[in-house]
XYZ file of C-alpha atoms in Angstrom:
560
model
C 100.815 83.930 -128.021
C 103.236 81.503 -128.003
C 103.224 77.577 -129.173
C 103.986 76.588 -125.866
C 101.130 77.989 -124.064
C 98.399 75.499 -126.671
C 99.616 72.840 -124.643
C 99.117 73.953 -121.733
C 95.537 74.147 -122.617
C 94.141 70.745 -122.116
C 90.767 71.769 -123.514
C 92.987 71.612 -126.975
C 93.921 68.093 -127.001
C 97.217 68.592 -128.851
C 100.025 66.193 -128.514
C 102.901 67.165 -129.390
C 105.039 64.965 -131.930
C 108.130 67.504 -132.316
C 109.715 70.426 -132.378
C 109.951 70.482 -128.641
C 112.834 73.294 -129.382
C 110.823 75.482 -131.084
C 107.804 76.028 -128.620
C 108.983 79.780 -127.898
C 107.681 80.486 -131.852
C 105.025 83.075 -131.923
C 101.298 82.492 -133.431
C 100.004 85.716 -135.268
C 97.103 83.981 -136.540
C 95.230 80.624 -136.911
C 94.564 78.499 -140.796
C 92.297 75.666 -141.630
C 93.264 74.008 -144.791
C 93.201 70.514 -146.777
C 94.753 72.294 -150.151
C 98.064 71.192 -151.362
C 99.461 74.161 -151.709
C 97.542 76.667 -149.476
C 100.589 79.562 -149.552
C 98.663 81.657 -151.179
C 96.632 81.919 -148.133
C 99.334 82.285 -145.762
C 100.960 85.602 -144.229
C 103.595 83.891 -141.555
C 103.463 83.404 -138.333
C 100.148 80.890 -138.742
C 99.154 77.851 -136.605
C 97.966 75.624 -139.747
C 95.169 72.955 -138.915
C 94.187 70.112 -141.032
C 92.777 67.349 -141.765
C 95.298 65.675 -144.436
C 92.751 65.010 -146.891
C 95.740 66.571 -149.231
C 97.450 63.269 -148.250
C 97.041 60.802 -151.445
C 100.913 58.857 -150.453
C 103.670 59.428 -148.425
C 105.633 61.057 -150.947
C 103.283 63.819 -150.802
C 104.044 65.236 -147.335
C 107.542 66.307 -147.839
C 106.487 69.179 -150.225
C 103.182 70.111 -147.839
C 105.717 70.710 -145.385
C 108.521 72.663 -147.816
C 105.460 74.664 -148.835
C 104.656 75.697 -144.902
C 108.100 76.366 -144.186
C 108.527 78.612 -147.115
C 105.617 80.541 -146.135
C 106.710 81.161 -142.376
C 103.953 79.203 -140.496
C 104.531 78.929 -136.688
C 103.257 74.906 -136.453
C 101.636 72.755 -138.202
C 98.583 70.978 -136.400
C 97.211 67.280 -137.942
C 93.835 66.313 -136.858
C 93.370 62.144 -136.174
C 89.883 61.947 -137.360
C 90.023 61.307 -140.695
C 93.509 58.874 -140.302
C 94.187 57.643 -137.008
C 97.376 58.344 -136.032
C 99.340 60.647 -137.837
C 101.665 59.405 -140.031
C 105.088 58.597 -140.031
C 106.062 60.497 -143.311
C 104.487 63.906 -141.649
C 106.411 63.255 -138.313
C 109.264 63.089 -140.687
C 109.269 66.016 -142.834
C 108.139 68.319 -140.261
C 111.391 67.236 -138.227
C 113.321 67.310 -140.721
C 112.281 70.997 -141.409
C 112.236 72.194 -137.908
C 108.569 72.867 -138.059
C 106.779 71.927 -134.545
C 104.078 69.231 -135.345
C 100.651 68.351 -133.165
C 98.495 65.654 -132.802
C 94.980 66.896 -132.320
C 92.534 64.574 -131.051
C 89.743 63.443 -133.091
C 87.519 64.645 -130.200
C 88.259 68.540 -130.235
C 86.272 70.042 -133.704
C 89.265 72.579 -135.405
C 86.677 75.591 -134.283
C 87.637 75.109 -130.494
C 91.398 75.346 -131.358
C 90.360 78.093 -133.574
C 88.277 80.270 -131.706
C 91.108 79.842 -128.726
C 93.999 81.393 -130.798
C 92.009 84.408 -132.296
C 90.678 85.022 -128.740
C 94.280 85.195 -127.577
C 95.885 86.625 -130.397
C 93.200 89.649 -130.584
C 94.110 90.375 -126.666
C 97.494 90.659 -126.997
C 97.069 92.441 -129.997
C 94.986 94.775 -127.871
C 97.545 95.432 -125.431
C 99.846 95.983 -127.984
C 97.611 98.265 -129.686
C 97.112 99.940 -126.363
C 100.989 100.393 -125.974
C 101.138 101.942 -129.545
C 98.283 104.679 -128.543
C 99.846 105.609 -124.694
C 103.276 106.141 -126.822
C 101.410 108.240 -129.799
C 99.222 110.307 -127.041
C 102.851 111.013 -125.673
C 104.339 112.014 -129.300
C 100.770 114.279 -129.819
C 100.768 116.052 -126.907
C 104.615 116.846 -126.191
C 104.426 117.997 -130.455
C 102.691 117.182 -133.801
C 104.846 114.258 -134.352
C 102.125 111.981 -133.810
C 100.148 112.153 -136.876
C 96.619 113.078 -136.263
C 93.761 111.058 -136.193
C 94.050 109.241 -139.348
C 96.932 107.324 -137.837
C 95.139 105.790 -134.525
C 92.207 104.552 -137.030
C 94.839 103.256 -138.878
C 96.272 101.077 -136.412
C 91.981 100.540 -134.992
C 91.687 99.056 -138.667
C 95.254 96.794 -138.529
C 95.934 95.718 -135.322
C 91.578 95.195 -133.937
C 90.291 94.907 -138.043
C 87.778 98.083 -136.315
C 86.518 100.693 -138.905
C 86.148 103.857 -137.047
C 85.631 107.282 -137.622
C 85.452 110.917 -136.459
C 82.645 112.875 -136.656
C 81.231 116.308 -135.755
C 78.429 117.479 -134.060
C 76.482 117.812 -137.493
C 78.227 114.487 -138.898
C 80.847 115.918 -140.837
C 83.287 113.329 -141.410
C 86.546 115.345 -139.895
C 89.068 111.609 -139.738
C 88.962 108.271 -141.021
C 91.490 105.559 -142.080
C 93.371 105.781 -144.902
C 93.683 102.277 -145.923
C 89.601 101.638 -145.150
C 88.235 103.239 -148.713
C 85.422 105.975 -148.207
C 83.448 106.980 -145.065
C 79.365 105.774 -144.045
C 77.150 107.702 -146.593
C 76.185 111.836 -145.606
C 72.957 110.499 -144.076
C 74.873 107.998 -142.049
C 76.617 110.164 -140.846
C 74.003 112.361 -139.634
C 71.809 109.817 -138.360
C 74.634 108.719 -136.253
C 75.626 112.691 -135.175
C 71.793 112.922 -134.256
C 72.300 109.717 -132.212
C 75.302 110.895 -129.947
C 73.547 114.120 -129.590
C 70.067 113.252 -128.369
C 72.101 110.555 -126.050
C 74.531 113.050 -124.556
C 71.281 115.739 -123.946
C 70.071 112.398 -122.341
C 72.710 112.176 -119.819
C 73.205 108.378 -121.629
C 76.648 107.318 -120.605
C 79.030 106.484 -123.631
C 79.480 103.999 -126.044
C 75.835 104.485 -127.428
C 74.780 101.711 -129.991
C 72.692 101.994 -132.884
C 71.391 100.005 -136.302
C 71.717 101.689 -139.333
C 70.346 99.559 -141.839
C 72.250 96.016 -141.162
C 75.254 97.670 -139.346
C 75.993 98.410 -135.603
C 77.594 101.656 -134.801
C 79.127 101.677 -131.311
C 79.757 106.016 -130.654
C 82.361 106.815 -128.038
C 81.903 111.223 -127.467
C 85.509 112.630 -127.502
C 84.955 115.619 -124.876
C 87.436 118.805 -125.590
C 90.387 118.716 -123.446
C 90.453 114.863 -122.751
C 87.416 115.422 -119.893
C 86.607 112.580 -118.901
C 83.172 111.397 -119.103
C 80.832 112.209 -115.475
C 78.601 109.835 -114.845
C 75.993 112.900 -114.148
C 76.956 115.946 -116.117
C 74.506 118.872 -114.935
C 72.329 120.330 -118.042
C 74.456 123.304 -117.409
C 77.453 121.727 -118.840
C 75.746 119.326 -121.484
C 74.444 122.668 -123.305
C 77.686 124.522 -122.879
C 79.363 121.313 -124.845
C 77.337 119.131 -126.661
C 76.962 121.042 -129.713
C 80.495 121.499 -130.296
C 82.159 118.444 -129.168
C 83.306 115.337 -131.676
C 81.924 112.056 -131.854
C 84.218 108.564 -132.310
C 81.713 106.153 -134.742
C 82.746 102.521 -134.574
C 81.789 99.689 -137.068
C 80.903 97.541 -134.205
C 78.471 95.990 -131.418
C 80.387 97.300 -128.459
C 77.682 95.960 -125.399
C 79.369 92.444 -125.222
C 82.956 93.953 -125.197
C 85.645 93.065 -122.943
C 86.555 96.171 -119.738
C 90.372 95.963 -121.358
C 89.117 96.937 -125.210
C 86.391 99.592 -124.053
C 89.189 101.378 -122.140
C 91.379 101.303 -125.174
C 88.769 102.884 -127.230
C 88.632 105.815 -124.055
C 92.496 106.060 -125.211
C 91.742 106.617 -128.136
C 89.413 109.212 -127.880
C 91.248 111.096 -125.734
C 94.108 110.991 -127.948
C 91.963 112.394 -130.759
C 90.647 115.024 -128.292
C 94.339 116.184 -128.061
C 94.503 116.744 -131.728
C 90.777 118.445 -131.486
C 92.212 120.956 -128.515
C 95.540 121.538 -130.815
C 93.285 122.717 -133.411
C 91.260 125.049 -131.220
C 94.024 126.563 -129.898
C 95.430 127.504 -133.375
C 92.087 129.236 -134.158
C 92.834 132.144 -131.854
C 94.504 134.223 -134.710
C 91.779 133.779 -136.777
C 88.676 134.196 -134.043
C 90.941 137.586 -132.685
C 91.219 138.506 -136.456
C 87.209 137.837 -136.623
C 86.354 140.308 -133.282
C 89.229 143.021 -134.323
C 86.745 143.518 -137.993
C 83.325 143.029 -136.329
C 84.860 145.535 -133.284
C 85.659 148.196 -136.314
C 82.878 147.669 -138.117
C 79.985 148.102 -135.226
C 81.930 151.406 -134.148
C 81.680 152.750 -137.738
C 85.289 152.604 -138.536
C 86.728 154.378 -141.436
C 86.563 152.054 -144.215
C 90.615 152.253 -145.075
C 90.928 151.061 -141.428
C 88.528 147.825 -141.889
C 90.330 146.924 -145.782
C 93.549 147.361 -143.926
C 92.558 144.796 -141.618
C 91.724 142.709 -144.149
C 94.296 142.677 -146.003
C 96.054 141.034 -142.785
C 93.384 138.688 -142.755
C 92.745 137.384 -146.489
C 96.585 135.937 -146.489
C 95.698 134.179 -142.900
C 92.307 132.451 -144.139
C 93.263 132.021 -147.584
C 97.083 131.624 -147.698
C 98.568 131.786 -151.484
C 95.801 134.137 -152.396
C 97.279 137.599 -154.321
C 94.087 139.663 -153.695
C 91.684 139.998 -150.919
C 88.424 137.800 -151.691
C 84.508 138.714 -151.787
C 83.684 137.929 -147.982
C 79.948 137.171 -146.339
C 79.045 137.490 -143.041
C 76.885 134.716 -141.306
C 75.331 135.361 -138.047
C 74.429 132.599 -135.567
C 72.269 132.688 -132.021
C 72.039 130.000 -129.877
C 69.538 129.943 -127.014
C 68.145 127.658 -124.286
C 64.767 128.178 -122.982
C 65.302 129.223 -119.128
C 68.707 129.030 -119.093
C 71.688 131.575 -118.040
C 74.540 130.175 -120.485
C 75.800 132.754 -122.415
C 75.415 132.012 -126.071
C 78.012 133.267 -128.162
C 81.107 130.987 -127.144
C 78.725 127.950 -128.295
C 77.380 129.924 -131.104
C 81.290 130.545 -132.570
C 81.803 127.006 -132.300
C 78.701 125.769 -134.349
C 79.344 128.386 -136.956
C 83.348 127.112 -137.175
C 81.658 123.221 -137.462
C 78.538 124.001 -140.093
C 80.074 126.549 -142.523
C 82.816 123.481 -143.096
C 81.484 121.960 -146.825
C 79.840 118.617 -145.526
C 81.416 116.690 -148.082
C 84.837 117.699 -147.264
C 86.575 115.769 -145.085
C 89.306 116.751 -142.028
C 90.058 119.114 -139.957
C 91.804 121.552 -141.518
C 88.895 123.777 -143.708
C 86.977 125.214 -140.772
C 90.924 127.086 -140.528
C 89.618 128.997 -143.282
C 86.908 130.796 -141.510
C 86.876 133.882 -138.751
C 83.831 133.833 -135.978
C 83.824 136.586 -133.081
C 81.105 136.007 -130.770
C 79.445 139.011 -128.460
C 77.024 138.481 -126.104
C 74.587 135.438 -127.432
C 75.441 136.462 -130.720
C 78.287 134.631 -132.988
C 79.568 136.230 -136.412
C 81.534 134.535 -139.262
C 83.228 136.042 -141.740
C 83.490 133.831 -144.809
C 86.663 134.541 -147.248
C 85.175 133.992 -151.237
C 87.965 133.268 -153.384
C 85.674 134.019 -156.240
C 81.804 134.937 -156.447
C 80.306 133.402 -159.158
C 76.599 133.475 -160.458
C 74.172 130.574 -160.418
C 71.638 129.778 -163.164
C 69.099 132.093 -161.359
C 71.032 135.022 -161.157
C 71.824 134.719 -157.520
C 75.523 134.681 -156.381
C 77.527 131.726 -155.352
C 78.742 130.945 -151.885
C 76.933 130.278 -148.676
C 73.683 129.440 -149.146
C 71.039 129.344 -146.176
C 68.958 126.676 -147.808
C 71.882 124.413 -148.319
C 73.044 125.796 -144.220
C 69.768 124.270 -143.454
C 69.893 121.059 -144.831
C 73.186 119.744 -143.426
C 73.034 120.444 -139.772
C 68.980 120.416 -139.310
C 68.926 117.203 -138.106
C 71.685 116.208 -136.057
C 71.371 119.752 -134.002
C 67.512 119.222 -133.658
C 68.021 116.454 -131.620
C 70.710 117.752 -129.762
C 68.802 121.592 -128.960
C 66.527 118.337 -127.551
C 63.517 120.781 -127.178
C 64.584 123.278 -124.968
C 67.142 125.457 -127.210
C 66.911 127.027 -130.727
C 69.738 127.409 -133.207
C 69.375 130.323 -135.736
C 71.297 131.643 -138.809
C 71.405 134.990 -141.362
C 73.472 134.971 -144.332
C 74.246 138.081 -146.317
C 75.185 138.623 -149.507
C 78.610 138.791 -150.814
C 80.658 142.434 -150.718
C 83.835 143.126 -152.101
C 84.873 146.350 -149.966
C 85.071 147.029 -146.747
C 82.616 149.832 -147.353
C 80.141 146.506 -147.467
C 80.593 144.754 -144.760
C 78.756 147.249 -142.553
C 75.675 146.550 -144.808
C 76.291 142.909 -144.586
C 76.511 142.668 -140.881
C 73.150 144.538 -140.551
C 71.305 142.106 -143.736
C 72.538 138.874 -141.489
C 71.099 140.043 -138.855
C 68.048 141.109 -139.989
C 67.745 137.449 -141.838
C 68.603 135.786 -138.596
C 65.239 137.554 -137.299
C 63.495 136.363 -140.118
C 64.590 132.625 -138.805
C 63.923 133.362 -135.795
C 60.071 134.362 -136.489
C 59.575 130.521 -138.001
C 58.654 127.654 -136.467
C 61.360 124.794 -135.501
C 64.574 123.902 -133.564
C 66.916 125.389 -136.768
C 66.346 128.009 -138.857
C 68.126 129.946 -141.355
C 67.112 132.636 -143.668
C 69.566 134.485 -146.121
C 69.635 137.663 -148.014
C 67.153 136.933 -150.422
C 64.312 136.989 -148.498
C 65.037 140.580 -147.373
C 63.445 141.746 -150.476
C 60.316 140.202 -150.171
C 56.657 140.182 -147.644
C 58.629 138.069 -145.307
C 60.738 140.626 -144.055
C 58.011 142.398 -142.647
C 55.887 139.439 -141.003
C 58.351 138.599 -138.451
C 57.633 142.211 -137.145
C 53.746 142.071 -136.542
C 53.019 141.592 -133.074
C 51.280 138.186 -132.230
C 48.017 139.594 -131.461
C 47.636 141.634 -134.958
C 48.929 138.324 -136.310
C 45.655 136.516 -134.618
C 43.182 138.718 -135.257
C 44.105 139.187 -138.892
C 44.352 136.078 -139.815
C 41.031 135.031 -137.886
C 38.769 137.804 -139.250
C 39.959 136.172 -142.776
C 40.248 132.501 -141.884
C 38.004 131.651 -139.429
C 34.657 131.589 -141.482
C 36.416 129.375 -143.542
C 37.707 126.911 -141.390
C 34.616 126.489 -139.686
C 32.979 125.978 -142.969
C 35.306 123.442 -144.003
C 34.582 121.489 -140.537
C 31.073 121.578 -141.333
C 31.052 120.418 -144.499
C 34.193 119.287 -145.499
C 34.704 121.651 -148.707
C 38.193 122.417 -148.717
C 37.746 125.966 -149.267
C 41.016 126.328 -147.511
C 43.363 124.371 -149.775
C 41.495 125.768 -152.868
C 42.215 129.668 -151.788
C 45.906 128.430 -151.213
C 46.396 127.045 -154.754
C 44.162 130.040 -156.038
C 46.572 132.066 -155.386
C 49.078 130.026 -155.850
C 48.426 130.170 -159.823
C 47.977 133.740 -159.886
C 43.879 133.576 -160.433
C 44.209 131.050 -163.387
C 41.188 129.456 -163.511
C 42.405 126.997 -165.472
C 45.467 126.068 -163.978
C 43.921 126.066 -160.769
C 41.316 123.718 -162.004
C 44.010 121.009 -163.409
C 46.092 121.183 -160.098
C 43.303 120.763 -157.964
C 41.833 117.701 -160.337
C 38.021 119.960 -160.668
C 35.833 121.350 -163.219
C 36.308 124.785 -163.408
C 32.144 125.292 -162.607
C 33.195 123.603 -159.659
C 35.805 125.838 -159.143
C 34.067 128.601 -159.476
C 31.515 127.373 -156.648
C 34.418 127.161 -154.158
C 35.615 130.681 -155.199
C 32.015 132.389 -155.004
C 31.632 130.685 -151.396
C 34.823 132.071 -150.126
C 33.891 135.632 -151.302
C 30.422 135.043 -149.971
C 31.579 134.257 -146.694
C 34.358 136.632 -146.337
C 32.492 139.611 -147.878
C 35.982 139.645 -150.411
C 36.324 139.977 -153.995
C 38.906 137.485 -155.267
C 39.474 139.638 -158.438
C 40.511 142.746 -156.457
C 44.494 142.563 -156.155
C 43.908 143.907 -152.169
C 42.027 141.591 -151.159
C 44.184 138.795 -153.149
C 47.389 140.138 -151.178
C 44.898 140.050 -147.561
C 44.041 136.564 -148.092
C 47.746 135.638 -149.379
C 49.186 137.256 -146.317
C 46.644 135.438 -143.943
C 47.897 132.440 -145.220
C 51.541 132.971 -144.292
C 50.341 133.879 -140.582
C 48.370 131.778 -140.057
């Protein structure tokens, strides 16, 4: 703004005592000070305010003023509280300087002048800002010159003082400002991923608030290909989107803003969205690399004619790399309960968003991995620059659990009870003659996940080798009346007479038939113990010594 529009403002009560030439100087900011020598505090381009308690004699205003100058303040505004009128020595030195001078009456508290200047100064600065994002949407989309994300948040953080951030659908943090120092916490991040997913399943209209802890989060969605947001997207389209699409999280309460700054924060998502749809489009080498394997190896290709493929791949996922890495394959099904969307397209672009390290930031690692999709069906195949071994033997590199854990919450909320998201993992090959193998073990773990309870599952290879491969096969009703036959007497037992013989056959077996170990867990005399045991045999007609009917009552359990 400039000087001459403050007195124009007669809620201000300035007066102007010179400078009358220098009115067209532009205020950047607004300073309250009484220190001598307050240039420390001063970036140029201020409207200083004070109230001349620095003021001892009149020698001392001559270097006040020098010191103001120096710093490149706009004006220089004396309050007539504390004084009277100002004095003549100010007048003087701020003439003789060329520095504009006010008179503010003792009625008007510095806040009102204050609070008037930022309020102007921040709307300008908003239109500026807005000026800066039309021109970089016009750089992005014409070429890459623009910059990417990082440098709208950039100019979000300088030019508004907003922290924002991008997100993905299960709160990985893809952009963020440079100059802002790290990123909200993992859980933050998910928390505020859940949020924008459960709101958008809602049909909630954008910017949804919410508290974390003490701070505000205000989260604008940034829909693929700019769309603009509907006020009444059918479910049809929220489910074909909604797990894929990127979330803008802002530092800040955005229900009391201004039309003018919630439209420049649509700008700015749909600037980012251009970058998102840049990004997508380069992953058609990779997701036609991706079909051309799985497309070999369902049709039993030779397997010189899958390594040969490959070996065009490995260089394209993991450039710089001599030889072609260990790979897994990860297999993903998304699907909604009465629904006709086809699965697989939404399927491919979960897989591209979870198998992304959560703690790595941008968008540029999900590059690094291939997913075809057929039919509901979505397969990754995951480049291993080197398999090493854990601790426990196992092999390094995606790891169902650890699958589990970072996307099971935000992508509950947003499969919002009516879809299910679930996952296989293989183990790692190192030939082409593997990946055959590995296709088929993903698949059968996805089944596995499938068979448990919840929104998100994921099972990986080394369950295959155990009971639970086989449960997810029996059919429900042999799952009923086996476990009831065992269970029931038990149960009804227990409701009668509250004996917990359940949770004692459960850590029974649990400690392999130790009696004493079982006794210590459960906090009971082994006489007791024993008791408990002899009912359950005596009301099951079992022998808890006999390994059979150990493994029937074990397997009961897990049914049940």
């Amino acid at each position: 703004m400039r000087l001459r529009a403050l007195l124009d403002t007669d809620a201000l009560g300035l007066r102007l005592l010179g400078g009358e030439d220098e009115l067209d100087r532009t205020v950047r900011g607004v300073m309250t000070t009484d220190l001598r020598d307050p240039s420390r505090y001063l970036s140029g381009g201020e409207l200083v305010l004070t109230g001349l308690a620095w003021r001892r004699d009149a020698a001392d205003s001559e270097p006040f003023v020098r010191i103001l100058v120096q710093a490149g303040v706009a004006a220089l505004a004396a309050g007539e509280a504390e004084l009277g009128d100002v004095p003549d020595d100010l007048v003087v030195a701020c003439a003789r300087h060329r520095l504009p001078l006010f008179a503010v009456h003792e009625s008007v508290a510095f806040a009102t002048i204050t609070e008037h200047v930022v309020r102007q100064v921040s709307g300008e600065r908003a239109g500026d800002l807005a000026a800066v994002v039309d021109r970089h949407r016009r750089m992005m989309t014409s070429g890459p010159a623009g910059g990417g994300p990082d440098v709208v948040l950039d100019l979000l953080g300088s030019d508004l003082d907003l922290r924002a951030w991008v997100l993905s659908p299960t709160g990985r943090l893809v952009a963020g400002p440079k100059v802002a120092g790290p990123g909200p916490a993992p859980e933050v991040c998910a928390a505020l991923a859940a949020e924008h997913l459960a709101a958008a399943r809602a049909g909630r209209r954008g910017p949804h608030r919410m508290l974390v802890g003490q701070t505000t989060y205000s989260l604008f969605p940034i829909r693929s290909g700019g769309r603009s947001p509907q006020p009444a997207q059918d479910a049809r389209d929220v489910r074909e989107t909604v797990l894929s699409d990127w979330l803008l999280a802002v530092e800040a309460d955005a229900g009391d803003w201004a039309e003018e700054r919630l439209d420049l924060l649509q700008g700015v998502t749909q600037l980012i969205a251009v970058e998102r749809d840049r990004r997508d489009a380069a992953r058609t080498v990779r997701r036609r690399l991706a079909q051309e394997v799985l497309e070999l190896v369902q049709t039993g290709a030779a397997p010189a004619e899958i390594a040969a493929r490959l070996r065009v791949a490995a260089p394209v996922l993991l450039p710089g790399l001599g030889a072609a890495p260990h790979w897994q394959v990860v297999v993903a099904r998304v699907e909604w309960d009465g629904g006709r969307i086809e699965g697989g397209p939404v399927a491919q672009a979960l897989l591209e968003e979870v198998l992304v390290d959560p703690h790595v930031t941008g968008p540029e690692p999900s590059d690094r991995i291939a997913v075809a999709h057929t039919g509901d069906e979505a397969v990754a195949l995951v480049p291993l620059p080197a398999v090493s071994t854990e601790h426990d033997g196992s092999e390094a590199g995606v790891l169902a659990d650890a699958l589990l854990a970072a996307v099971r919450e935000p992508l509950s909320a947003g499969l919002d009870g009516d879809g299910r998201l679930t996952l296989g993992v293989s183990a790692a090959v190192h030939s082409a003659e593997g990946l055959r193998g590995a296709l088929e073990e993903a698949r059968h773990a996805r089944r596995v996940a499938a068979a448990r309870p919840g929104r998100v599952c994921a099972a990986g290879h080394q369950e295959l080798a155990s009971h639970v491969l086989l449960l997810p096969f029996v059919p429900d009703d042999v799952r009923r009346a086996f476990t009831a036959r065992l269970l029931d007497p038990l149960r009804d037992y227990d409701r009668r007479h509250r004996a917990e013989l359940i949770p004692t056959l459960e850590a029974f077996l649990d400690c392999d038939g130790s009696w004493t170990r079982c006794a210590s867990r459960l906090h009971l005399h082994v006489n007791t113990l024993r008791y408990r045991v002899g009912r359950i045999e005596q009301l099951t007609s079992r022998d808890l010594s006999r390994l059979e009917d150990k493994l029937d009552f074990f397997l009961a359990l897990r049914m049940s």
